[in-house]
Amino acid sequence: MVKILSFFLLLCISLGASEFDKNCFDCHSQDFKFHIIMNKYTLKFSSEKRIKEAMFDYLREPSLDKSILPLEYIQKFGLKEKSPLDDKTLREMIDIYYEKFNLQSKLF
Amino acid sequence: MYRGEKKSIFYVLGLYLSSTLLLITTIFVSYYYYERDQFEHSEKDLLRKYTLLLTQQLSTLNENSSQKYKYPRFDEFESAIYDIDKNLIFSTNRDINITNFKDSFFIKESNSYLLSPLTPYYFGAAFIIIEKKSKNLNILNNLIFIAIVTIIITLITSIFLVNLVLKPMRENIKLLDNFIKDTTHELNTPITAILTNIETINSSSCDEKTLRKLQRIKIASQSISNIYEDLVYLLLNHKTSTQNIDLNLREMLHQRVEYFTNMATAKNIDLLLDAKEDIDFKADKKKMQRLIDNLLSNAIKYSYKSTNIRVVLNETTLSIEDEGKGMSEQEVKKIFTRYLRFDKSQGGFGMGYSIIKAIADEYEIKIDIVSKETHGTKVTLSW
């Protein structure tokens, strides 16, 4: 029973991870500093709920004032394009991203 | 110790002690709160330093990029961090459980806590809470001990002071007491001389006018004699030994009524004695005489002219009823107060009822007074 459950759990994670790979690495390369973005969001928004909400807002409608990156960076590379993902998928991807990179769970 | 001195001492002591206590309490309470404020202030300062230390460490930790972050731990204090929505992120002590984010500093179960906001939110931490074992504020026990010592010292000083304050008054009263005692003693001989000589005058050898004059002198002397006896009772009451013997109340009443007949006749009052049976009562003869004499002389004094005074003796009661001016209810309530006289037109010192009460109390005799203004008073003694 435990084995079946563990297998099922691994399957879910790997499926979720592959979805994340598919939806995110399309645009961001493998060496994209995901953890730096998470750190910046954490420093600014503190709680999981607020971080996720801010990310969703930005990816849905990217704007200068919503961006957490320095102005110089945006001026150089420009604003990110609007995410082509639907709301549900986008939220799921943000959940996976938070799960993988959040700082709070790394504290011991 | 003269009468009332104890009361004065208690009053002055009470006043002195209560004001001192009030002062001590005010000083001590203020001191306690001052110390507590100081204590809290120093605790807060220390906790602020710890918060700063932890913030610096979190900042340094946040700058590193790593798969795992070791939360900074210190021996001196425990800490916890909460996100902006007040969810716990990490705690070094499971017992830190903060629900109230309003107070920045508080002491709970001998621990001091300081809650500080944090920006930017390192690891999402919007609040840092520092927990430290608080030092015990041990001044309360010391204060209680000092208060007790101070009260004892105050008590001793106040007794000394009261004695000092009362000394001149005591000396004056002693002087007055001695004067009264001496005067009373000096009165005895002339009164006895007058009364004895009146008794020995042969009434048949006097004309009617002289006889009336002699009668008046006799009544006046008897009045003085009564006052003298009252004074002796009051002054020497505690110094004379009591000799309780079986008294025949009927005989005694006959004697006393006869003694007061002259006084009563002067006001045309009839003293009607109804004492058929021999009643024995164990008491001191002089005291019982004072009791009865005072009741009779009061009855005569406050009776209207040409009335009757009924003296009735039963097995367990003795009642004396006059037809005089009577008393109001308030006056009856206050009647046993010494030196209190309602009717200043009558002679006397207002000692009568206080003597009656003292003697009645000594022999467990109950006194009932029924009085109606302008109708008269009935005093019933029951045993």
CSV table of C-alpha atoms in Angstrom, one decimal:
chain,number,residue,atom,x,y,z
A,1,MET,CA,0.0,0.0,0.0
A,2,VAL,CA,2.8,2.4,1.0
A,3,LYS,CA,4.6,1.5,-2.1
A,4,ILE,CA,1.6,2.3,-4.3
A,5,LEU,CA,1.1,5.6,-2.6
A,6,SER,CA,4.7,6.6,-2.9
A,7,PHE,CA,4.7,5.7,-6.6
A,8,PHE,CA,1.5,7.7,-7.1
A,9,LEU,CA,3.1,10.7,-5.3
A,10,LEU,CA,6.3,10.5,-7.4
A,11,LEU,CA,4.2,10.3,-10.5
A,12,CYS,CA,2.3,13.4,-9.6
A,13,ILE,CA,5.4,15.3,-8.8
A,14,SER,CA,7.2,14.2,-12.0
A,15,LEU,CA,4.1,15.0,-14.0
A,16,GLY,CA,3.8,18.4,-12.4
A,17,ALA,CA,7.5,19.1,-12.9
A,18,SER,CA,7.3,18.1,-16.5
A,19,GLU,CA,4.3,20.5,-16.9
A,20,PHE,CA,6.4,23.2,-15.3
A,21,ASP,CA,9.3,22.4,-17.7
A,22,LYS,CA,7.0,22.5,-20.7
A,23,ASN,CA,5.2,25.8,-19.7
A,24,CYS,CA,8.1,27.7,-18.3
A,25,PHE,CA,11.3,26.5,-20.0
A,26,ASP,CA,9.7,27.3,-23.3
A,27,CYS,CA,10.7,30.9,-22.7
A,28,HIS,CA,13.1,30.8,-19.8
A,29,SER,CA,16.3,28.9,-20.4
A,30,GLN,CA,17.5,26.3,-18.0
A,31,ASP,CA,20.0,28.7,-16.5
A,32,PHE,CA,17.3,31.3,-15.6
A,33,LYS,CA,17.8,32.4,-12.0
A,34,PHE,CA,14.4,31.3,-10.7
A,35,HIS,CA,15.6,31.5,-7.1
A,36,ILE,CA,16.7,35.1,-7.4
A,37,ILE,CA,13.2,36.1,-8.6
A,38,MET,CA,11.7,34.1,-5.7
A,39,ASN,CA,14.0,35.9,-3.3
A,40,LYS,CA,13.0,39.3,-4.6
A,41,TYR,CA,9.3,38.4,-4.4
A,42,THR,CA,9.8,37.1,-0.9
A,43,LEU,CA,11.6,40.2,0.2
A,44,LYS,CA,8.8,42.4,-1.1
A,45,PHE,CA,5.6,40.3,-0.4
A,46,SER,CA,6.4,38.1,2.5
A,47,SER,CA,3.6,35.6,2.6
A,48,GLU,CA,2.9,32.7,0.2
A,49,LYS,CA,-0.6,34.0,-0.6
A,50,ARG,CA,0.7,37.5,-1.4
A,51,ILE,CA,3.7,36.3,-3.4
A,52,LYS,CA,1.5,34.0,-5.5
A,53,GLU,CA,-1.0,36.8,-6.1
A,54,ALA,CA,1.6,39.3,-7.1
A,55,MET,CA,3.3,36.8,-9.5
A,56,PHE,CA,-0.1,36.0,-11.0
A,57,ASP,CA,-0.9,39.7,-11.4
A,58,TYR,CA,2.4,40.5,-13.1
A,59,LEU,CA,2.4,37.5,-15.5
A,60,ARG,CA,-1.2,38.2,-16.4
A,61,GLU,CA,-0.6,42.0,-17.0
A,62,PRO,CA,3.1,42.8,-16.9
A,63,SER,CA,3.7,46.4,-16.1
A,64,LEU,CA,6.6,48.6,-14.8
A,65,ASP,CA,5.1,49.2,-11.4
A,66,LYS,CA,4.3,45.5,-10.9
A,67,SER,CA,7.7,44.4,-11.8
A,68,ILE,CA,10.1,43.5,-9.0
A,69,LEU,CA,13.2,43.8,-11.2
A,70,PRO,CA,15.4,46.9,-11.2
A,71,LEU,CA,14.4,49.7,-13.6
A,72,GLU,CA,17.8,49.4,-15.4
A,73,TYR,CA,17.2,45.8,-16.1
A,74,ILE,CA,13.8,46.5,-17.6
A,75,GLN,CA,15.1,49.4,-19.6
A,76,LYS,CA,17.8,47.1,-21.0
A,77,PHE,CA,15.7,44.0,-21.7
A,78,GLY,CA,12.2,45.4,-21.8
A,79,LEU,CA,9.1,44.2,-20.0
A,80,LYS,CA,8.1,40.6,-20.1
A,81,GLU,CA,5.4,39.6,-22.5
A,82,LYS,CA,2.0,38.7,-21.3
A,83,SER,CA,1.7,35.0,-20.4
A,84,PRO,CA,-0.1,32.9,-23.0
A,85,LEU,CA,-1.2,30.4,-20.4
A,86,ASP,CA,-4.8,30.4,-19.2
A,87,ASP,CA,-5.6,31.5,-15.6
A,88,LYS,CA,-5.9,28.0,-14.2
A,89,THR,CA,-2.7,26.7,-15.7
A,90,LEU,CA,-0.8,29.9,-14.8
A,91,ARG,CA,-1.9,29.5,-11.1
A,92,GLU,CA,-0.8,25.8,-11.2
A,93,MET,CA,2.6,26.8,-12.6
A,94,ILE,CA,3.0,29.5,-9.9
A,95,ASP,CA,2.1,26.9,-7.3
A,96,ILE,CA,4.8,24.5,-8.6
A,97,TYR,CA,7.3,27.3,-8.9
A,98,TYR,CA,6.6,28.4,-5.3
A,99,GLU,CA,6.8,24.8,-4.1
A,100,LYS,CA,10.2,24.3,-5.8
A,101,PHE,CA,11.9,27.6,-5.0
A,102,ASN,CA,10.3,29.2,-1.9
A,103,LEU,CA,12.8,30.2,0.8
A,104,GLN,CA,10.8,29.4,3.9
A,105,SER,CA,10.9,25.7,3.3
A,106,LYS,CA,14.6,25.8,2.9
A,107,LEU,CA,15.1,27.1,6.5
A,108,PHE,CA,16.2,24.5,9.0
B,1,MET,CA,-5.1,55.1,82.9
B,2,TYR,CA,-8.0,57.4,83.2
B,3,ARG,CA,-11.4,56.8,81.6
B,4,GLY,CA,-11.3,57.7,77.9
B,5,GLU,CA,-7.6,57.7,77.7
B,6,LYS,CA,-7.6,54.3,76.0
B,7,LYS,CA,-10.1,55.7,73.5
B,8,SER,CA,-8.0,58.8,72.9
B,9,ILE,CA,-4.9,56.6,72.4
B,10,PHE,CA,-6.8,54.4,69.9
B,11,TYR,CA,-8.1,57.4,68.0
B,12,VAL,CA,-4.7,59.1,67.8
B,13,LEU,CA,-3.0,55.8,67.0
B,14,GLY,CA,-5.6,55.0,64.4
B,15,LEU,CA,-5.2,58.4,62.8
B,16,TYR,CA,-1.4,58.4,62.9
B,17,LEU,CA,-1.1,54.8,61.7
B,18,SER,CA,-3.6,55.2,58.9
B,19,SER,CA,-2.0,58.3,57.6
B,20,THR,CA,1.4,56.7,57.8
B,21,LEU,CA,0.2,53.6,56.1
B,22,LEU,CA,-1.4,55.6,53.4
B,23,LEU,CA,1.9,57.5,52.9
B,24,ILE,CA,3.9,54.2,53.0
B,25,THR,CA,1.6,52.5,50.5
B,26,THR,CA,1.7,55.5,48.1
B,27,ILE,CA,5.5,55.6,48.3
B,28,PHE,CA,5.9,51.8,47.9
B,29,VAL,CA,3.4,51.5,45.1
B,30,SER,CA,5.1,54.4,43.2
B,31,TYR,CA,8.5,52.8,43.9
B,32,TYR,CA,7.3,49.4,42.7
B,33,TYR,CA,5.9,50.8,39.5
B,34,TYR,CA,9.0,52.8,39.0
B,35,GLU,CA,11.2,49.8,39.5
B,36,ARG,CA,8.9,47.7,37.2
B,37,ASP,CA,9.2,50.4,34.5
B,38,GLN,CA,13.0,50.5,34.8
B,39,PHE,CA,13.0,46.7,34.6
B,40,GLU,CA,10.9,46.6,31.5
B,41,HIS,CA,12.9,49.4,30.0
B,42,SER,CA,16.2,47.4,30.5
B,43,GLU,CA,14.6,44.2,29.3
B,44,LYS,CA,13.2,46.0,26.2
B,45,ASP,CA,16.7,47.4,25.4
B,46,LEU,CA,18.3,44.0,25.6
B,47,LEU,CA,15.6,42.4,23.4
B,48,ARG,CA,16.0,45.2,20.9
B,49,LYS,CA,19.7,44.4,20.7
B,50,TYR,CA,18.9,40.7,20.1
B,51,THR,CA,16.4,41.7,17.4
B,52,LEU,CA,19.1,43.7,15.7
B,53,LEU,CA,21.5,40.9,15.9
B,54,LEU,CA,19.0,38.4,14.4
B,55,THR,CA,18.0,40.8,11.7
B,56,GLN,CA,21.7,41.2,10.7
B,57,GLN,CA,22.1,37.5,10.6
B,58,LEU,CA,19.0,36.9,8.6
B,59,SER,CA,20.1,39.6,6.1
B,60,THR,CA,23.5,38.0,5.7
B,61,LEU,CA,21.9,34.6,5.3
B,62,ASN,CA,19.5,35.9,2.7
B,63,GLU,CA,22.3,37.3,0.6
B,64,ASN,CA,23.8,33.8,0.1
B,65,SER,CA,22.3,31.5,-2.5
B,66,SER,CA,21.9,28.0,-1.2
B,67,GLN,CA,19.7,25.0,-1.2
B,68,LYS,CA,19.3,25.1,2.5
B,69,TYR,CA,19.6,27.9,5.0
B,70,LYS,CA,20.5,27.4,8.6
B,71,TYR,CA,18.3,29.6,10.8
B,72,PRO,CA,20.5,31.7,13.2
B,73,ARG,CA,20.3,30.4,16.8
B,74,PHE,CA,21.6,32.0,20.0
B,75,ASP,CA,22.1,30.7,23.5
B,76,GLU,CA,20.8,33.9,25.1
B,77,PHE,CA,17.4,33.9,23.5
B,78,GLU,CA,14.8,32.1,21.4
B,79,SER,CA,13.3,33.6,18.3
B,80,ALA,CA,10.6,33.2,15.7
B,81,ILE,CA,9.7,34.8,12.5
B,82,TYR,CA,6.2,35.4,11.1
B,83,ASP,CA,5.1,36.5,7.6
B,84,ILE,CA,2.9,39.5,6.9
B,85,ASP,CA,-0.2,37.4,7.3
B,86,LYS,CA,1.0,36.4,10.7
B,87,ASN,CA,1.7,32.8,9.8
B,88,LEU,CA,4.7,31.2,11.5
B,89,ILE,CA,7.7,30.8,9.2
B,90,PHE,CA,10.3,29.4,11.6
B,91,SER,CA,10.7,29.2,15.4
B,92,THR,CA,13.6,28.0,17.5
B,93,ASN,CA,11.2,27.2,20.3
B,94,ARG,CA,8.0,25.4,19.7
B,95,ASP,CA,6.4,27.1,22.7
B,96,ILE,CA,6.5,30.5,21.1
B,97,ASN,CA,2.9,31.0,20.1
B,98,ILE,CA,2.0,34.5,19.4
B,99,THR,CA,-1.6,35.4,18.8
B,100,ASN,CA,-1.5,39.1,19.8
B,101,PHE,CA,0.5,41.2,17.4
B,102,LYS,CA,-0.5,44.5,19.0
B,103,ASP,CA,1.8,44.6,22.0
B,104,SER,CA,5.4,45.1,21.1
B,105,PHE,CA,6.7,44.1,24.6
B,106,PHE,CA,5.1,41.8,27.1
B,107,ILE,CA,6.0,39.4,29.9
B,108,LYS,CA,4.3,36.0,30.0
B,109,GLU,CA,5.1,33.1,32.3
B,110,SER,CA,8.4,34.6,33.4
B,111,ASN,CA,9.5,35.2,29.8
B,112,SER,CA,10.0,38.6,28.1
B,113,TYR,CA,8.9,39.0,24.5
B,114,LEU,CA,9.6,41.7,22.0
B,115,LEU,CA,7.8,41.8,18.8
B,116,SER,CA,9.3,43.9,16.0
B,117,PRO,CA,8.3,44.6,12.5
B,118,LEU,CA,10.9,43.8,9.8
B,119,THR,CA,11.6,45.2,6.3
B,120,PRO,CA,12.6,44.0,3.8
B,121,TYR,CA,11.0,40.6,4.5
B,122,TYR,CA,14.1,38.3,4.7
B,123,PHE,CA,12.7,34.8,4.1
B,124,GLY,CA,9.3,36.4,4.1
B,125,ALA,CA,9.6,37.5,7.8
B,126,ALA,CA,7.5,40.6,8.5
B,127,PHE,CA,7.7,40.1,12.3
B,128,ILE,CA,10.5,39.0,14.5
B,129,ILE,CA,9.7,37.8,18.0
B,130,ILE,CA,12.4,37.4,20.5
B,131,GLU,CA,11.8,35.4,23.7
B,132,LYS,CA,14.1,35.6,26.7
B,133,LYS,CA,13.9,34.3,30.2
B,134,SER,CA,13.1,37.4,32.2
B,135,LYS,CA,14.9,38.2,35.4
B,136,ASN,CA,12.7,38.0,38.4
B,137,LEU,CA,11.6,41.3,39.8
B,138,ASN,CA,12.2,40.4,43.4
B,139,ILE,CA,11.4,43.8,44.9
B,140,LEU,CA,7.9,43.0,46.0
B,141,ASN,CA,8.9,40.6,48.9
B,142,ASN,CA,11.6,43.1,50.0
B,143,LEU,CA,9.0,45.9,49.9
B,144,ILE,CA,6.6,43.9,52.0
B,145,PHE,CA,9.3,43.2,54.5
B,146,ILE,CA,10.4,46.8,54.7
B,147,ALA,CA,6.7,47.9,55.0
B,148,ILE,CA,6.2,45.5,58.0
B,149,VAL,CA,9.4,46.9,59.7
B,150,THR,CA,8.3,50.4,59.0
B,151,ILE,CA,4.9,49.8,60.4
B,152,ILE,CA,6.4,48.3,63.6
B,153,ILE,CA,8.7,51.3,64.0
B,154,THR,CA,5.8,53.6,63.3
B,155,LEU,CA,3.7,51.8,65.9
B,156,ILE,CA,6.4,52.1,68.5
B,157,THR,CA,7.0,55.8,67.7
B,158,SER,CA,3.3,56.6,67.6
B,159,ILE,CA,2.8,55.0,71.0
B,160,PHE,CA,5.6,57.1,72.4
B,161,LEU,CA,4.3,60.2,70.7
B,162,VAL,CA,0.7,59.6,71.9
B,163,ASN,CA,2.0,59.3,75.4
B,164,LEU,CA,3.9,62.5,75.0
B,165,VAL,CA,0.9,64.3,73.6
B,166,LEU,CA,-1.4,63.0,76.3
B,167,LYS,CA,0.9,63.6,79.2
B,168,PRO,CA,-0.2,67.2,80.0
B,169,MET,CA,-3.9,66.2,79.6
B,170,ARG,CA,-3.3,63.2,81.8
B,171,GLU,CA,-1.7,65.3,84.5
B,172,ASN,CA,-4.6,67.8,84.4
B,173,ILE,CA,-7.1,65.0,84.7
B,174,LYS,CA,-5.1,63.5,87.5
B,175,LEU,CA,-5.1,66.8,89.3
B,176,LEU,CA,-8.8,67.2,88.8
B,177,ASP,CA,-9.4,63.7,90.0
B,178,ASN,CA,-7.4,64.3,93.1
B,179,PHE,CA,-9.2,67.5,93.7
B,180,ILE,CA,-12.6,65.8,93.4
B,181,LYS,CA,-11.4,63.0,95.7
B,182,ASP,CA,-10.1,65.4,98.3
B,183,THR,CA,-13.2,67.5,98.1
B,184,THR,CA,-15.5,64.5,98.4
B,185,HIS,CA,-13.5,63.3,101.4
B,186,GLU,CA,-13.8,66.7,103.0
B,187,LEU,CA,-17.6,66.7,102.4
B,188,ASN,CA,-18.2,63.6,104.4
B,189,THR,CA,-17.6,65.1,107.8
B,190,PRO,CA,-19.8,68.2,107.5
B,191,ILE,CA,-22.7,66.2,105.9
B,192,THR,CA,-22.6,63.5,108.5
B,193,ALA,CA,-22.5,66.3,111.2
B,194,ILE,CA,-25.5,68.1,109.8
B,195,LEU,CA,-27.6,64.9,109.4
B,196,THR,CA,-26.7,63.5,112.8
B,197,ASN,CA,-27.4,66.8,114.5
B,198,ILE,CA,-30.8,67.3,112.7
B,199,GLU,CA,-31.8,63.8,113.9
B,200,THR,CA,-30.9,64.6,117.5
B,201,ILE,CA,-32.9,67.9,117.6
B,202,ASN,CA,-35.9,67.4,119.7
B,203,SER,CA,-38.8,68.2,117.4
B,204,SER,CA,-41.2,68.9,120.3
B,205,SER,CA,-39.1,71.7,121.5
B,206,CYS,CA,-39.3,73.6,118.2
B,207,ASP,CA,-42.1,75.7,116.9
B,208,GLU,CA,-43.7,74.7,113.6
B,209,LYS,CA,-41.8,77.3,111.5
B,210,THR,CA,-38.4,76.1,112.8
B,211,LEU,CA,-39.5,72.5,112.3
B,212,ARG,CA,-40.3,73.3,108.6
B,213,LYS,CA,-36.9,74.9,108.2
B,214,LEU,CA,-35.2,71.9,109.8
B,215,GLN,CA,-37.1,69.7,107.5
B,216,ARG,CA,-35.8,71.6,104.5
B,217,ILE,CA,-32.2,71.5,105.8
B,218,LYS,CA,-32.7,67.7,106.3
B,219,ILE,CA,-33.9,67.2,102.7
B,220,ALA,CA,-31.0,69.4,101.3
B,221,SER,CA,-28.5,67.5,103.4
B,222,GLN,CA,-29.9,64.2,102.1
B,223,SER,CA,-29.5,65.4,98.6
B,224,ILE,CA,-25.9,66.3,99.2
B,225,SER,CA,-25.4,63.0,100.9
B,226,ASN,CA,-26.8,61.2,97.8
B,227,ILE,CA,-24.4,63.1,95.6
B,228,TYR,CA,-21.6,62.4,97.9
B,229,GLU,CA,-22.4,58.7,97.9
B,230,ASP,CA,-22.6,58.7,94.0
B,231,LEU,CA,-19.2,60.5,93.9
B,232,VAL,CA,-17.7,58.0,96.3
B,233,TYR,CA,-19.1,55.1,94.2
B,234,LEU,CA,-17.7,56.6,91.0
B,235,LEU,CA,-14.3,57.5,92.4
B,236,LEU,CA,-13.7,54.5,94.6
B,237,ASN,CA,-15.7,51.9,92.8
B,238,HIS,CA,-12.7,49.9,91.6
B,239,LYS,CA,-10.8,50.4,94.8
B,240,THR,CA,-13.3,49.1,97.3
B,241,SER,CA,-13.9,45.4,97.8
B,242,THR,CA,-17.4,44.1,96.9
B,243,GLN,CA,-19.1,42.0,99.6
B,244,ASN,CA,-22.0,40.2,98.1
B,245,ILE,CA,-24.5,39.0,100.7
B,246,ASP,CA,-28.1,37.9,100.7
B,247,LEU,CA,-30.1,41.2,100.8
B,248,ASN,CA,-33.7,41.4,101.8
B,249,LEU,CA,-34.9,43.7,99.0
B,250,ARG,CA,-38.2,44.3,100.8
B,251,GLU,CA,-36.5,45.6,103.9
B,252,MET,CA,-34.1,47.6,101.9
B,253,LEU,CA,-36.8,49.2,99.8
B,254,HIS,CA,-38.8,50.1,103.0
B,255,GLN,CA,-35.7,51.7,104.4
B,256,ARG,CA,-34.9,53.7,101.2
B,257,VAL,CA,-38.5,54.8,100.6
B,258,GLU,CA,-38.6,56.0,104.2
B,259,TYR,CA,-35.3,57.9,103.6
B,260,PHE,CA,-36.7,59.6,100.6
B,261,THR,CA,-40.1,60.3,102.1
B,262,ASN,CA,-39.1,63.8,103.3
B,263,MET,CA,-37.8,64.7,99.9
B,264,ALA,CA,-41.0,63.4,98.3
B,265,THR,CA,-43.2,65.2,100.8
B,266,ALA,CA,-41.6,68.5,99.9
B,267,LYS,CA,-43.1,68.1,96.4
B,268,ASN,CA,-46.3,66.7,97.8
B,269,ILE,CA,-45.4,63.3,96.2
B,270,ASP,CA,-46.7,60.0,97.6
B,271,LEU,CA,-44.2,57.2,97.6
B,272,LEU,CA,-46.4,54.0,97.3
B,273,LEU,CA,-44.5,50.9,98.1
B,274,ASP,CA,-45.9,47.5,97.1
B,275,ALA,CA,-43.5,44.9,98.5
B,276,LYS,CA,-45.3,42.1,100.2
B,277,GLU,CA,-42.9,39.3,100.0
B,278,ASP,CA,-39.4,39.0,101.3
B,279,ILE,CA,-37.2,38.8,98.3
B,280,ASP,CA,-33.6,37.8,98.7
B,281,PHE,CA,-31.0,39.0,96.3
B,282,LYS,CA,-27.2,38.4,96.5
B,283,ALA,CA,-25.4,41.7,96.0
B,284,ASP,CA,-23.2,44.3,97.6
B,285,LYS,CA,-25.4,46.3,100.1
B,286,LYS,CA,-23.8,49.7,99.2
B,287,LYS,CA,-24.2,49.1,95.5
B,288,MET,CA,-27.8,48.0,95.7
B,289,GLN,CA,-28.5,51.0,97.9
B,290,ARG,CA,-26.9,53.3,95.2
B,291,LEU,CA,-29.0,51.6,92.6
B,292,ILE,CA,-32.3,52.0,94.4
B,293,ASP,CA,-31.4,55.5,95.7
B,294,ASN,CA,-30.6,56.8,92.2
B,295,LEU,CA,-33.9,55.3,90.8
B,296,LEU,CA,-35.9,56.9,93.6
B,297,SER,CA,-34.2,60.3,93.6
B,298,ASN,CA,-34.6,60.5,89.7
B,299,ALA,CA,-38.2,59.6,90.0
B,300,ILE,CA,-38.7,62.3,92.7
B,301,LYS,CA,-36.6,64.8,90.8
B,302,TYR,CA,-38.6,64.5,87.5
B,303,SER,CA,-42.0,64.0,89.0
B,304,TYR,CA,-44.7,66.7,88.8
B,305,LYS,CA,-45.9,68.0,92.1
B,306,SER,CA,-48.7,66.3,93.9
B,307,THR,CA,-48.4,63.0,92.1
B,308,ASN,CA,-47.6,59.4,93.1
B,309,ILE,CA,-44.6,57.2,92.7
B,310,ARG,CA,-45.3,53.5,92.6
B,311,VAL,CA,-42.6,51.2,93.8
B,312,VAL,CA,-43.5,47.5,93.1
B,313,LEU,CA,-41.4,44.6,94.1
B,314,ASN,CA,-42.1,41.1,92.7
B,315,GLU,CA,-40.0,37.9,92.9
B,316,THR,CA,-38.1,38.8,89.7
B,317,THR,CA,-38.8,42.4,89.1
B,318,LEU,CA,-38.7,45.8,90.7
B,319,SER,CA,-40.5,48.7,89.0
B,320,ILE,CA,-40.5,52.4,89.9
B,321,GLU,CA,-43.1,54.4,88.1
B,322,ASP,CA,-43.5,58.2,88.3
B,323,GLU,CA,-45.9,60.7,86.9
B,324,GLY,CA,-43.4,63.2,85.6
B,325,LYS,CA,-42.3,64.9,82.5
B,326,GLY,CA,-41.0,61.6,80.9
B,327,MET,CA,-38.6,61.4,78.1
B,328,SER,CA,-38.6,61.1,74.3
B,329,GLU,CA,-37.4,57.8,72.6
B,330,GLN,CA,-34.1,59.5,71.7
B,331,GLU,CA,-33.5,60.5,75.3
B,332,VAL,CA,-34.2,57.0,76.5
B,333,LYS,CA,-31.6,55.7,74.1
B,334,LYS,CA,-29.0,58.1,75.4
B,335,ILE,CA,-29.9,57.9,79.0
B,336,PHE,CA,-27.0,55.8,80.2
B,337,THR,CA,-24.4,58.2,78.9
B,338,ARG,CA,-22.5,59.7,81.9
B,339,TYR,CA,-22.9,63.4,82.6
B,340,LEU,CA,-25.8,63.7,80.1
B,341,ARG,CA,-28.8,65.6,81.5
B,342,PHE,CA,-31.8,66.3,79.4
B,343,ASP,CA,-33.4,68.7,81.9
B,344,LYS,CA,-30.9,71.4,83.0
B,345,SER,CA,-33.4,73.0,85.3
B,346,GLN,CA,-33.0,70.1,87.7
B,347,GLY,CA,-30.0,69.7,89.9
B,348,GLY,CA,-27.5,66.8,89.6
B,349,PHE,CA,-24.6,65.8,87.5
B,350,GLY,CA,-26.2,63.3,85.1
B,351,MET,CA,-24.3,60.5,86.8
B,352,GLY,CA,-27.5,58.7,88.1
B,353,TYR,CA,-28.3,56.4,85.2
B,354,SER,CA,-24.6,55.7,84.4
B,355,ILE,CA,-24.3,54.4,88.0
B,356,ILE,CA,-27.6,52.4,87.7
B,357,LYS,CA,-26.3,50.8,84.5
B,358,ALA,CA,-22.9,49.9,85.9
B,359,ILE,CA,-24.4,48.2,89.0
B,360,ALA,CA,-27.2,46.5,87.0
B,361,ASP,CA,-24.6,45.2,84.5
B,362,GLU,CA,-22.5,43.9,87.3
B,363,TYR,CA,-25.4,41.8,88.8
B,364,GLU,CA,-26.9,41.0,85.4
B,365,ILE,CA,-30.0,42.9,86.0
B,366,LYS,CA,-32.0,43.9,82.9
B,367,ILE,CA,-33.3,47.5,82.8
B,368,ASP,CA,-36.4,48.4,80.9
B,369,ILE,CA,-37.5,52.0,80.5
B,370,VAL,CA,-40.9,52.9,79.3
B,371,SER,CA,-41.4,56.6,79.1
B,372,LYS,CA,-44.0,58.9,77.6
B,373,GLU,CA,-43.4,62.6,77.5
B,374,THR,CA,-45.6,64.6,80.0
B,375,HIS,CA,-47.0,61.3,81.3
B,376,GLY,CA,-44.1,59.8,83.2
B,377,THR,CA,-41.5,57.1,83.2
B,378,LYS,CA,-41.5,53.5,84.4
B,379,VAL,CA,-38.2,51.8,85.1
B,380,THR,CA,-38.3,48.0,85.5
B,381,LEU,CA,-35.4,46.0,86.8
B,382,SER,CA,-35.6,42.3,86.2
B,383,TRP,CA,-33.3,39.5,87.2
